[in-house]
Coordinates of C-alpha atoms in Angstrom, one line a residue:
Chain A
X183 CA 0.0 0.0 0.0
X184 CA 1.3 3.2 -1.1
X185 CA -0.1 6.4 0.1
X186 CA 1.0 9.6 -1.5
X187 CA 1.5 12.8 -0.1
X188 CA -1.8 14.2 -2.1
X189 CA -4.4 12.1 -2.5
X190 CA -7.3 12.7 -5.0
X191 CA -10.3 14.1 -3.5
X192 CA -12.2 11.0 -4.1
X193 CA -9.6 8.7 -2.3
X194 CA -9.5 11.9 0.6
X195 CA -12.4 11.3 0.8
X196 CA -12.7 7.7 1.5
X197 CA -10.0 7.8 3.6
X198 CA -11.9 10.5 5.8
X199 CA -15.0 8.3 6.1
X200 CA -12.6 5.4 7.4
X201 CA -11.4 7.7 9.8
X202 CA -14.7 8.7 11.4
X203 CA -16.0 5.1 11.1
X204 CA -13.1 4.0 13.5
X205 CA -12.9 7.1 15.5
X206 CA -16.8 6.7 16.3
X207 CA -16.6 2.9 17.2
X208 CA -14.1 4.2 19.6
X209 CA -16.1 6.8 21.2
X210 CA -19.0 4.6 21.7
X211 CA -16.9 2.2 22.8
X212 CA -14.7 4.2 25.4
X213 CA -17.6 6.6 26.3
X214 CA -20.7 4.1 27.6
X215 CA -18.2 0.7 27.8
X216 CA -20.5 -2.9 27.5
X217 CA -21.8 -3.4 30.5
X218 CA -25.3 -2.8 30.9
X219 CA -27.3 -1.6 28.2
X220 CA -24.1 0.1 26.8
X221 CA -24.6 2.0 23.8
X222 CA -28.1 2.5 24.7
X223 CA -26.6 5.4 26.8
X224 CA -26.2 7.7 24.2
X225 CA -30.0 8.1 24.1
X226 CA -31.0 7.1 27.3
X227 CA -29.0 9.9 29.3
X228 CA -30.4 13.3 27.2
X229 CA -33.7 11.0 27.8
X230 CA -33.4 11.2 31.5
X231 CA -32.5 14.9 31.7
X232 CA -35.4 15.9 29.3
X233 CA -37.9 13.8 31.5
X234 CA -36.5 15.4 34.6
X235 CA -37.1 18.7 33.1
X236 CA -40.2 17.9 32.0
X237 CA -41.7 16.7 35.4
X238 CA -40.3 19.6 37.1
X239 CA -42.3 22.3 34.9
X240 CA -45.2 19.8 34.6
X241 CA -45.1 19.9 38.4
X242 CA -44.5 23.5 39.3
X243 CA -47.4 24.0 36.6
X244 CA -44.6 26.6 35.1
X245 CA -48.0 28.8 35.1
X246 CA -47.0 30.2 31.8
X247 CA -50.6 30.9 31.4
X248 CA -51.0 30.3 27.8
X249 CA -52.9 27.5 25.8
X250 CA -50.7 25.3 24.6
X251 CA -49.9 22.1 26.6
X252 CA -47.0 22.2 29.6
X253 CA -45.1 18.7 28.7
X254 CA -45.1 19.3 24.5
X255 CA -43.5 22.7 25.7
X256 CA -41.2 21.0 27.9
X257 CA -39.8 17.9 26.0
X258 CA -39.7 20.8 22.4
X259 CA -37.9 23.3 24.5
X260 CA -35.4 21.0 26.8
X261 CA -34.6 19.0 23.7
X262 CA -33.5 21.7 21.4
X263 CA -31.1 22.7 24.5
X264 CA -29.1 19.5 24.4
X265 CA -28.8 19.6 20.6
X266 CA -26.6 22.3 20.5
X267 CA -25.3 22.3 24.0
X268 CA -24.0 19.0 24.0
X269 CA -22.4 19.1 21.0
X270 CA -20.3 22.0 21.8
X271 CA -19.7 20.8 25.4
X272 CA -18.1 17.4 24.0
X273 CA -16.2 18.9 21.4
X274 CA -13.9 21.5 24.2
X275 CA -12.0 18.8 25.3
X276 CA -12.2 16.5 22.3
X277 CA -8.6 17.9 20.3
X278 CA -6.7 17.5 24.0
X279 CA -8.4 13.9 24.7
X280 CA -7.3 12.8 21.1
X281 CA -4.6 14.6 21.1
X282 CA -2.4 11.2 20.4
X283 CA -4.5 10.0 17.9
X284 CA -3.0 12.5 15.6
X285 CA 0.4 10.2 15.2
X286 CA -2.0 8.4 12.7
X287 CA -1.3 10.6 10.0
X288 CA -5.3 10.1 8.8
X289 CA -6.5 11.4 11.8
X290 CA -7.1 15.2 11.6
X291 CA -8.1 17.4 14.2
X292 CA -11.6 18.1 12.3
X293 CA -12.1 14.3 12.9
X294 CA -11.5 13.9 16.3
X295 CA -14.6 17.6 16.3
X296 CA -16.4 15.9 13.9
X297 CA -16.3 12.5 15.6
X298 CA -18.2 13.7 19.4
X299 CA -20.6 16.2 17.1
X300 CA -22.1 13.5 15.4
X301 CA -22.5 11.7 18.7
X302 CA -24.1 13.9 20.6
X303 CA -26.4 15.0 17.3
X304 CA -27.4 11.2 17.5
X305 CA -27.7 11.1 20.9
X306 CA -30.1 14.1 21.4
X307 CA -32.1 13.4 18.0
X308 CA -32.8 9.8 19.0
X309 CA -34.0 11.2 23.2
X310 CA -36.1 13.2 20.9
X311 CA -37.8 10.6 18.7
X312 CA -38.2 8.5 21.6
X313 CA -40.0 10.7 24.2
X314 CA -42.1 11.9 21.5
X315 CA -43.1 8.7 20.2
X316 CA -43.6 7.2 24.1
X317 CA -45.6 10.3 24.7
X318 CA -47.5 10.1 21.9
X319 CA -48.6 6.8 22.3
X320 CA -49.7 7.2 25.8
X321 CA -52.2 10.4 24.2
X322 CA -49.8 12.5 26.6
X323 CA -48.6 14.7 23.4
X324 CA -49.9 15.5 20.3
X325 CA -48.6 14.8 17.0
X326 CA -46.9 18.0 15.3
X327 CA -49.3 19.9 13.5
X328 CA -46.7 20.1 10.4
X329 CA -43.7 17.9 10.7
X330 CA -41.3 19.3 7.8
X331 CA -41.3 22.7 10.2
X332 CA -40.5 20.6 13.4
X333 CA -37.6 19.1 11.2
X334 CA -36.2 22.1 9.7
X335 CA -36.4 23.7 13.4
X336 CA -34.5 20.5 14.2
X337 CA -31.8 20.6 11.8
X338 CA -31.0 24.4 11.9
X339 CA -30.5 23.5 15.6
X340 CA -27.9 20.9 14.8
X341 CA -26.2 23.2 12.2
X342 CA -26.2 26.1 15.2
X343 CA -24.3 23.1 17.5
X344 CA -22.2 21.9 15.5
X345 CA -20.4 25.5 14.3
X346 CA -20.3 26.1 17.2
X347 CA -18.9 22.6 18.6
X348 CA -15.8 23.3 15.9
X349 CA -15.4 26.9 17.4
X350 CA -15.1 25.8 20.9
X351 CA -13.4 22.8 19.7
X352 CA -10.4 24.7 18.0
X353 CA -11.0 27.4 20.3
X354 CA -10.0 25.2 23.6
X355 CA -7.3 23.6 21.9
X356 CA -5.7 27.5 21.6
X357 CA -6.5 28.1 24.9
X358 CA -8.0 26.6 28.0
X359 CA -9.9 29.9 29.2
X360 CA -12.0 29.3 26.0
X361 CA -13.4 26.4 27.8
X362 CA -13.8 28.1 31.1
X363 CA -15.7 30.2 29.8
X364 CA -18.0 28.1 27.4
X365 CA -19.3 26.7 31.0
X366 CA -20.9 29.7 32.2
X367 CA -21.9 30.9 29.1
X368 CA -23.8 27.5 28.5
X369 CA -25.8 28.3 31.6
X370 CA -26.6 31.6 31.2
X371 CA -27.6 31.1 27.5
X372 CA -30.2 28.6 28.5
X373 CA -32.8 31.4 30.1
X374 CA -31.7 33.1 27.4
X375 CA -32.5 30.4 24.4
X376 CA -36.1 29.8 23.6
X377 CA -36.5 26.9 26.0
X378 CA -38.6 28.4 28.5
X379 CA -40.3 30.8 26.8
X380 CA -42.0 31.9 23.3
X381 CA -41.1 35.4 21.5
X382 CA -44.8 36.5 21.7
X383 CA -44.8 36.0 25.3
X384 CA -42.4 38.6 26.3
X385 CA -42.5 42.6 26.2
X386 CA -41.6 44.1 22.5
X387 CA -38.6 45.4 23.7
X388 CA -37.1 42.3 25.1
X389 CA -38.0 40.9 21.7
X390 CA -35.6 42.5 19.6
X391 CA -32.7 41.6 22.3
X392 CA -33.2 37.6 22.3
X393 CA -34.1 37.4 18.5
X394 CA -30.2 38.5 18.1
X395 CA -29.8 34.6 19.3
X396 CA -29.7 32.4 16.5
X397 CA -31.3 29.3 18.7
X398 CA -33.6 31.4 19.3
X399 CA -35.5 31.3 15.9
X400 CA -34.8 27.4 15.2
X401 CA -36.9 26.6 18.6
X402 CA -39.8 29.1 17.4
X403 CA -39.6 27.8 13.7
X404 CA -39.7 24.2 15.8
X405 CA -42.8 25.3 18.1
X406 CA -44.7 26.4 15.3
X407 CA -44.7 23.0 13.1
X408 CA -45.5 21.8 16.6
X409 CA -48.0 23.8 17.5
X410 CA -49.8 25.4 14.3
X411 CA -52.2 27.8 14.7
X412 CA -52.0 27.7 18.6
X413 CA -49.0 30.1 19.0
X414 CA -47.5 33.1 17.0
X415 CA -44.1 32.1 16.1
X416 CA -41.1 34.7 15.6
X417 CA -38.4 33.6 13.2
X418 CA -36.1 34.5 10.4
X419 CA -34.3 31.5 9.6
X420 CA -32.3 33.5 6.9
X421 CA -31.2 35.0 9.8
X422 CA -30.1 31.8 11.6
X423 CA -28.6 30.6 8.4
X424 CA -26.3 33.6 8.4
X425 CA -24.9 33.3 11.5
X426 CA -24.9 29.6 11.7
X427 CA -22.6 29.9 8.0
X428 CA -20.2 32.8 9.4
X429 CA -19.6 30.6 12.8
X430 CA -19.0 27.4 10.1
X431 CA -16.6 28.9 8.4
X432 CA -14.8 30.6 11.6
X433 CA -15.0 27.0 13.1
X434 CA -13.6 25.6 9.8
X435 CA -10.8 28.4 9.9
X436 CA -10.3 28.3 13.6
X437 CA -9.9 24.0 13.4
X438 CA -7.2 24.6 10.6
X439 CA -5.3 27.0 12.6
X440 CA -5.5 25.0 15.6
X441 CA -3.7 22.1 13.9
X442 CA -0.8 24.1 13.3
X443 CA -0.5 25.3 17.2
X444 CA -1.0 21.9 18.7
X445 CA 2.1 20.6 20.8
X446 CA 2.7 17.2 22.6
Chain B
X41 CA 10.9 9.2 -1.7
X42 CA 10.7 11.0 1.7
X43 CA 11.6 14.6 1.8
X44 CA 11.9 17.5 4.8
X45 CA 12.4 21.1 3.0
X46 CA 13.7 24.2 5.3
X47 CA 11.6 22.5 8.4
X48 CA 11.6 24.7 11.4
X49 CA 9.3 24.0 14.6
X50 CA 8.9 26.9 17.0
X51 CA 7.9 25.8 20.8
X52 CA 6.3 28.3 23.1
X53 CA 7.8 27.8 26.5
X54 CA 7.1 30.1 29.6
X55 CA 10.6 32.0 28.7
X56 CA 9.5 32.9 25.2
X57 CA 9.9 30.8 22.1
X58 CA 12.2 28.4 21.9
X59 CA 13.1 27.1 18.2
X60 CA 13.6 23.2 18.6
X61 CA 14.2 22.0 14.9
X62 CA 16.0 25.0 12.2
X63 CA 15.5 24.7 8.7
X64 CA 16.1 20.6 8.7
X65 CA 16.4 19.4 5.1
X66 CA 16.7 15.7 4.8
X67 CA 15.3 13.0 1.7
X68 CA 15.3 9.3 1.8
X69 CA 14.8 7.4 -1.2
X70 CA 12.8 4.2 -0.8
X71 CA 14.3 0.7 0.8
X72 CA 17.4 2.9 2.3
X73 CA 18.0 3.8 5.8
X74 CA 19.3 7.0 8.0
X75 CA 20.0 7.0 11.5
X76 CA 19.9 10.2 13.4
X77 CA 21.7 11.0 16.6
X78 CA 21.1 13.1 18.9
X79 CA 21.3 14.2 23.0
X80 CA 18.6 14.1 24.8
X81 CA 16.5 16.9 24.1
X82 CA 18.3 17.5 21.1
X83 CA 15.0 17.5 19.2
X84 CA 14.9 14.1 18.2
X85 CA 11.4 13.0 18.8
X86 CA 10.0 16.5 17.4
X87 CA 11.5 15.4 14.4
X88 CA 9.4 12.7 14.7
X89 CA 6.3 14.2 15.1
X90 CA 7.1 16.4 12.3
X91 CA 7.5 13.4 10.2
X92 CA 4.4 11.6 11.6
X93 CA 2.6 14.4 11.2
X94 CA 1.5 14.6 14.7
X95 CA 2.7 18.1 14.6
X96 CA 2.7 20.6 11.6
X97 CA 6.1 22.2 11.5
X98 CA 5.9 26.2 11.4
X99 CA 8.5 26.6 8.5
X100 CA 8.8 24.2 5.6
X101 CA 7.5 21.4 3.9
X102 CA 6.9 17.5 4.4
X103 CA 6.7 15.4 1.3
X104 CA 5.8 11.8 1.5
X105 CA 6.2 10.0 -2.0
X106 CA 5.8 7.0 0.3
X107 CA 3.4 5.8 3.3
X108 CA 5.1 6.6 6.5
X109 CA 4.3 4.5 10.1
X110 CA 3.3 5.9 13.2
X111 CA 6.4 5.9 15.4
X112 CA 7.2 2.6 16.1
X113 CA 5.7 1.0 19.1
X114 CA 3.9 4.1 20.3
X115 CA 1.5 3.2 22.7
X116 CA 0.2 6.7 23.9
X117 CA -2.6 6.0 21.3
X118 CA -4.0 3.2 23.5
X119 CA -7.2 3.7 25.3
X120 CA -7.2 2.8 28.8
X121 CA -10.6 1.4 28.4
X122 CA -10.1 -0.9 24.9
X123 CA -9.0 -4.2 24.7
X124 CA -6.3 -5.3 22.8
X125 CA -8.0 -6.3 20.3
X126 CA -10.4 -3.1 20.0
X127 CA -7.3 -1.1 19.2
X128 CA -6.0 -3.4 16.6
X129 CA -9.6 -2.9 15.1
X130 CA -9.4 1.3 15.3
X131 CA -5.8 0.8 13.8
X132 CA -6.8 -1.5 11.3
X133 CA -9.9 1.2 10.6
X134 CA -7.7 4.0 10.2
X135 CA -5.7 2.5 8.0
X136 CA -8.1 0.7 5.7
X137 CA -7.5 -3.0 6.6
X138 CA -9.3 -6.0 7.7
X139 CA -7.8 -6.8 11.1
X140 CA -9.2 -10.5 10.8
X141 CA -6.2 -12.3 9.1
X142 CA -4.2 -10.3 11.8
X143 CA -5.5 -11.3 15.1
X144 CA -3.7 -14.5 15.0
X145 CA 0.1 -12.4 14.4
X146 CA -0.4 -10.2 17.0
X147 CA -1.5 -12.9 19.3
X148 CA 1.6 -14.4 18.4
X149 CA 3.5 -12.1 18.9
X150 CA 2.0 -10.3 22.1
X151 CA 1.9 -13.7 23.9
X152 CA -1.4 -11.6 25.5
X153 CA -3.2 -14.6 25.8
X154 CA -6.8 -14.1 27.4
X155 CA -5.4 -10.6 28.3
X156 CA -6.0 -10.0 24.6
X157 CA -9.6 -9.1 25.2
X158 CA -8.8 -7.4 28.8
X159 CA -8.7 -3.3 28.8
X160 CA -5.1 -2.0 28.5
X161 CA -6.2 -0.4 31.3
X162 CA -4.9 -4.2 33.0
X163 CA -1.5 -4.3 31.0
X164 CA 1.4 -4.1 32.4
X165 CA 4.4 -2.1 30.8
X166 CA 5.9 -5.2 29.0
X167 CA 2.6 -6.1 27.6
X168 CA 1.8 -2.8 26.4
X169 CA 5.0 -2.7 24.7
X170 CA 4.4 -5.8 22.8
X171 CA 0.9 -4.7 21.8
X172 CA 2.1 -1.3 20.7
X173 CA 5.4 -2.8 18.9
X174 CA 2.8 -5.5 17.2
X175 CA 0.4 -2.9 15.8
X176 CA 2.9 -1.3 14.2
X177 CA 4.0 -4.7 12.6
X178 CA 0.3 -5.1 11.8
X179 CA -0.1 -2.4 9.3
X180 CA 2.5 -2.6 6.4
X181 CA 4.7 0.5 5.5
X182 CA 7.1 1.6 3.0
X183 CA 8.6 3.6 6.0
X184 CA 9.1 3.1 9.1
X185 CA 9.8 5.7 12.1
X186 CA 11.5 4.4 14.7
X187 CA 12.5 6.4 17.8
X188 CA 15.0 4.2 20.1
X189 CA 14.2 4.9 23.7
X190 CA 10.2 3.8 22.3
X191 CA 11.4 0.2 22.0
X192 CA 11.8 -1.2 25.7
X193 CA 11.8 -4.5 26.9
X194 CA 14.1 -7.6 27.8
X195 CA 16.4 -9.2 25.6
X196 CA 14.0 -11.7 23.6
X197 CA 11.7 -9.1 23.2
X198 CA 14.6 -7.5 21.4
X199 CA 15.3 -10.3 18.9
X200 CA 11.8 -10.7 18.0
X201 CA 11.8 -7.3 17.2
X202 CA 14.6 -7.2 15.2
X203 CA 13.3 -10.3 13.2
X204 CA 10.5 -8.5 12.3
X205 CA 11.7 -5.3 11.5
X206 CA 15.0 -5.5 9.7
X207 CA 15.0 -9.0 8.2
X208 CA 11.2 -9.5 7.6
X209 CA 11.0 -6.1 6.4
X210 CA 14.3 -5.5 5.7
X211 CA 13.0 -4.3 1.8
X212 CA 11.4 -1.0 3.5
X213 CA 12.8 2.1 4.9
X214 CA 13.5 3.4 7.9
X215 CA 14.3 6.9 10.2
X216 CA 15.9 5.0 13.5
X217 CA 16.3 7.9 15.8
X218 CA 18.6 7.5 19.1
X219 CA 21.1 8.8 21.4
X220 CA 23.5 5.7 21.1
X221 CA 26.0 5.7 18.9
X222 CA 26.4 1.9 18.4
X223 CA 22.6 1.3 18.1
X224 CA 23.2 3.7 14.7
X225 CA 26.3 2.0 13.7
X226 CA 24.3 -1.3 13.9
X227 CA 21.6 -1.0 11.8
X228 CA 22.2 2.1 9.8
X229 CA 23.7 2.6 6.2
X230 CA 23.4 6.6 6.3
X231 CA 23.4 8.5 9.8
X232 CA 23.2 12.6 10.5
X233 CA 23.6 14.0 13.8
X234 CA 20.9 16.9 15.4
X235 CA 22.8 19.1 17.5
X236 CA 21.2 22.3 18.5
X237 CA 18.5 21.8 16.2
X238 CA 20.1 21.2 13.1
X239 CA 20.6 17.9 11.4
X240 CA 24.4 18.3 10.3
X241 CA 24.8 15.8 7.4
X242 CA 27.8 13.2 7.1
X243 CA 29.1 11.3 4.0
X244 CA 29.2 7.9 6.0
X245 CA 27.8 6.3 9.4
X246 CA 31.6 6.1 10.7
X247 CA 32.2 10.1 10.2
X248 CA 29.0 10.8 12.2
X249 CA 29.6 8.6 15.0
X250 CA 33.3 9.8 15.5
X251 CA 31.5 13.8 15.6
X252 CA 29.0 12.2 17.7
X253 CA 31.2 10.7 20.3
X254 CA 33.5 13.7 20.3
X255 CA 30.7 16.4 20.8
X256 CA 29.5 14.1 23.5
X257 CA 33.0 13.9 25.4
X258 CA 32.8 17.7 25.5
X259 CA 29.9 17.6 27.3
X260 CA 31.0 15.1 29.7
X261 CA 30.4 16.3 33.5
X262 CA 33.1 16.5 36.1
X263 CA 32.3 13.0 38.1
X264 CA 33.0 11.3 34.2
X265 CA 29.3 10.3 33.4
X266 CA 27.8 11.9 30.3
X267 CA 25.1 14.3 31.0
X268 CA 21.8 13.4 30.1
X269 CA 22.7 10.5 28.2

């Protein structure tokens, strides 16, 4: 086997997908082990923390005083927060954890990102599916009144997580105050993130503030294929796209950079 | 055909930069052989990385007309919570290889026995070693990197390796990287010598072993053993 020094895009390509395939048996491997139900983990623990949440607002009535129903409001909002939350939480330590890895000459530092973003997307999307469905079947939850809006809500979240997964990513492996700081800004972006509240429910003023948040407008444009006609929904997901693009290509630039600063 | 152009790697230290590796230039054609000595902390295993491609150098270029290994028996790839047999899976992954036909080679050649599906988390330094030193036989190469002071263990272990390596696989090439002299003289048909961060070329292994030895004497402390050796 002879590898040269540029391969084709075609045989980069490959090579990358090789890469990830080995790098995410690891993960799965090394993060949840065998015992028990194992894998099962990666769904089951966002599962326990959105049923947690959801209980707790069911139970403290979260008198939001509006129509629509407490636990579909709960399990929507909680769920969007671990979709982009864990992704970039996983991917601060991931370059420095992997760092060794990198003595494959395949492995890149986008890999070892890429690898615990597409975990954690998994992870969250299946909790998702799951408490939804379970819900659902009890009569607990209604079925989303328009289910291509409830995805596209979904997937702008993802594309929101993982730019900025690669930010933080490369961003911790410059520096570890990147990543002290990433854990209070984590906390204090949840109030501020679309989870516990809808646009229409607050003052006009406060409005224009949290609509500068991109998450903001993917949980809206995910509420309203949820909900339909029961809510008034506030989004501009050309908005969201633009951010979510610019932080992309800052995380791309940023993950490049970062390969070139990395020391053993 | 392996080539380093004008590499230079900068490291940032908490007295300012500190340049480890100036404007290396070095080529190895395929099937031949260079040894490179060097002191302790003379740069030798940032060389390397650089050649790995663990690390990107900050000056320079790397061309690789030929695959290069992993440094030989490196173990620091290992997870803790893998079995010996889930790494030689992720190896064999990375590299695009079925690791079936090689389970019963590195069994072999680990003498892991059950241990073989244990963590590495259970090893103990010799086994690691032969796991890490068996991987690397695993997966074929036209070069290899070998860094000396990697390859630890008793005297057997030693002949096996050498078996492997330099008459199984005595068609490939090799970097063998070390701080002793005779290892060099042993093995190597070509051998340079990095001192202060340069790679100072020599027509023939005997030349750079005589510099070698003589640069070393200088350093020699006052009780008579060599510093850092």
């Amino acid at each position: 086997m002879t590898t040269l020094s540029t391969p084709s895009l075609a045989s980069a390509f490959a090579i990358n997908r090789r890469v990830l395939y080995a790098l995410l048996m690891r993960e799965i491997i090394t993060r949840f082990g065998r015992e028990n139900i194992g894998v099962l983990w990666l769904v089951g623990e966002p599962m326990i923390f959105t049923l947690g949440i959801v209980t707790l607002w069911s139970m403290s009535g979260m008198n939001h005083g509006h129509a629509i129903p407490i636990v579909t409001f709960a399990i929507t909002g909680y769920s969007s927060v671990l979709l982009w939350r864990n992704a970039a939480s996983r991917a601060g330590g991931a370059v420095e954890q992997n760092k060794q890895l990198l003595y494959h000459r395949n492995v890149l530092v986008l890999d070892t990102l890429l690898t615990r973003i597409l975990v954690e997307l998994v992870g969250a999307t299946g909790s998702f599916i799951v408490l939804i469905s379970i819900f659902g079947f009890f009569g607990w939850m209604k079925p989303p009144e328009n289910i291509l809006m409830v995805i596209g809500g979904w997937l702008m979240l993802a594309w929101f997580g993982s730019a900025l997964a690669l930010m933080l990513g490369a961003g911790s492996a410059y520096s570890p105050i990147v990543e002290r700081l990433w854990h209070p800004a984590a906390y204090l972006m949840f109030p501020l993130s679309g989870a516990a509240f809808m646009v229409e429910w607050l003052p006009v003023n406060l409005r224009s503030v949290v609509t500068y948040f991109p998450m903001v407008h993917g949980i809206e444009l995910l509420r309203a294929g949820y909900f339909g006609n029961a809510v008034k929904a506030h989004y501009d997901i050309g908005y969201m796209a633009e951010v979510c693009l610019g932080m992309t290509l800052m995380g791309l630039y940023l993950v490049r950079e970062a390969s070139y600063r990395l020391e053993h | 055909m392996l080539e380093l152009i004008d590499v230079s790697k900068t490291y940032h230290t908490r007295y300012g930069p500190r340049e480890v590796l100036k404007h290396v230039n070095l080529s190895l054609g395929k099937g031949r052989n260079l040894g490179i000595l060097g002191r302790n902390g003379a740069g030798k295993s940032t060389l390397i990385r650089m050649i790995s491609g663990a690390e990107k150098p900050n000056t320079g270029r790397i061309k690789r007309g030929m695959s290069v290994s992993w440094p030989l028996a490196f173990g620091g790839a290992f997870h803790q919570h893998l079995t010996g047999l889930d790494n030689l899976k992720f190896v064999c992954r990375v590299y695009g290889v079925d690791y079936r036909p090689l389970v019963p080679f590195v069994e072999r050649f680990t003498e892991l026995g059950e241990y073989f599906h244990e963590p590495v988390a259970h090893y103990s330094a010799g086994m690691m070693t032969r796991l890490a030193f068996a991987l690397s036989m695993a997966i074929e190469f036209d070069c290899f990197l070998i860094d000396e002071a990697m390859v630890v263990g008793d005297v057997r272990f030693h002949e096996r390796c050498h078996v492997e390596l330099f008459h199984k696989r005595k068609d490939r090439a090799f970097i063998l990287v070390s701080h002793d002299a005779d290892v060099i003289k042993l093995y190597c048909e070509n051998a340079a010598v990095l001192h202060e961060g340069k790679l100072l070329p020599f027509p023939n292994v005997d030349a750079a072993y005589d510099f070698y030895n003589e640069t070393m004497a200088e350093h020699k402390s006052p009780d008579g053993n060599v510093e850092a050796a």
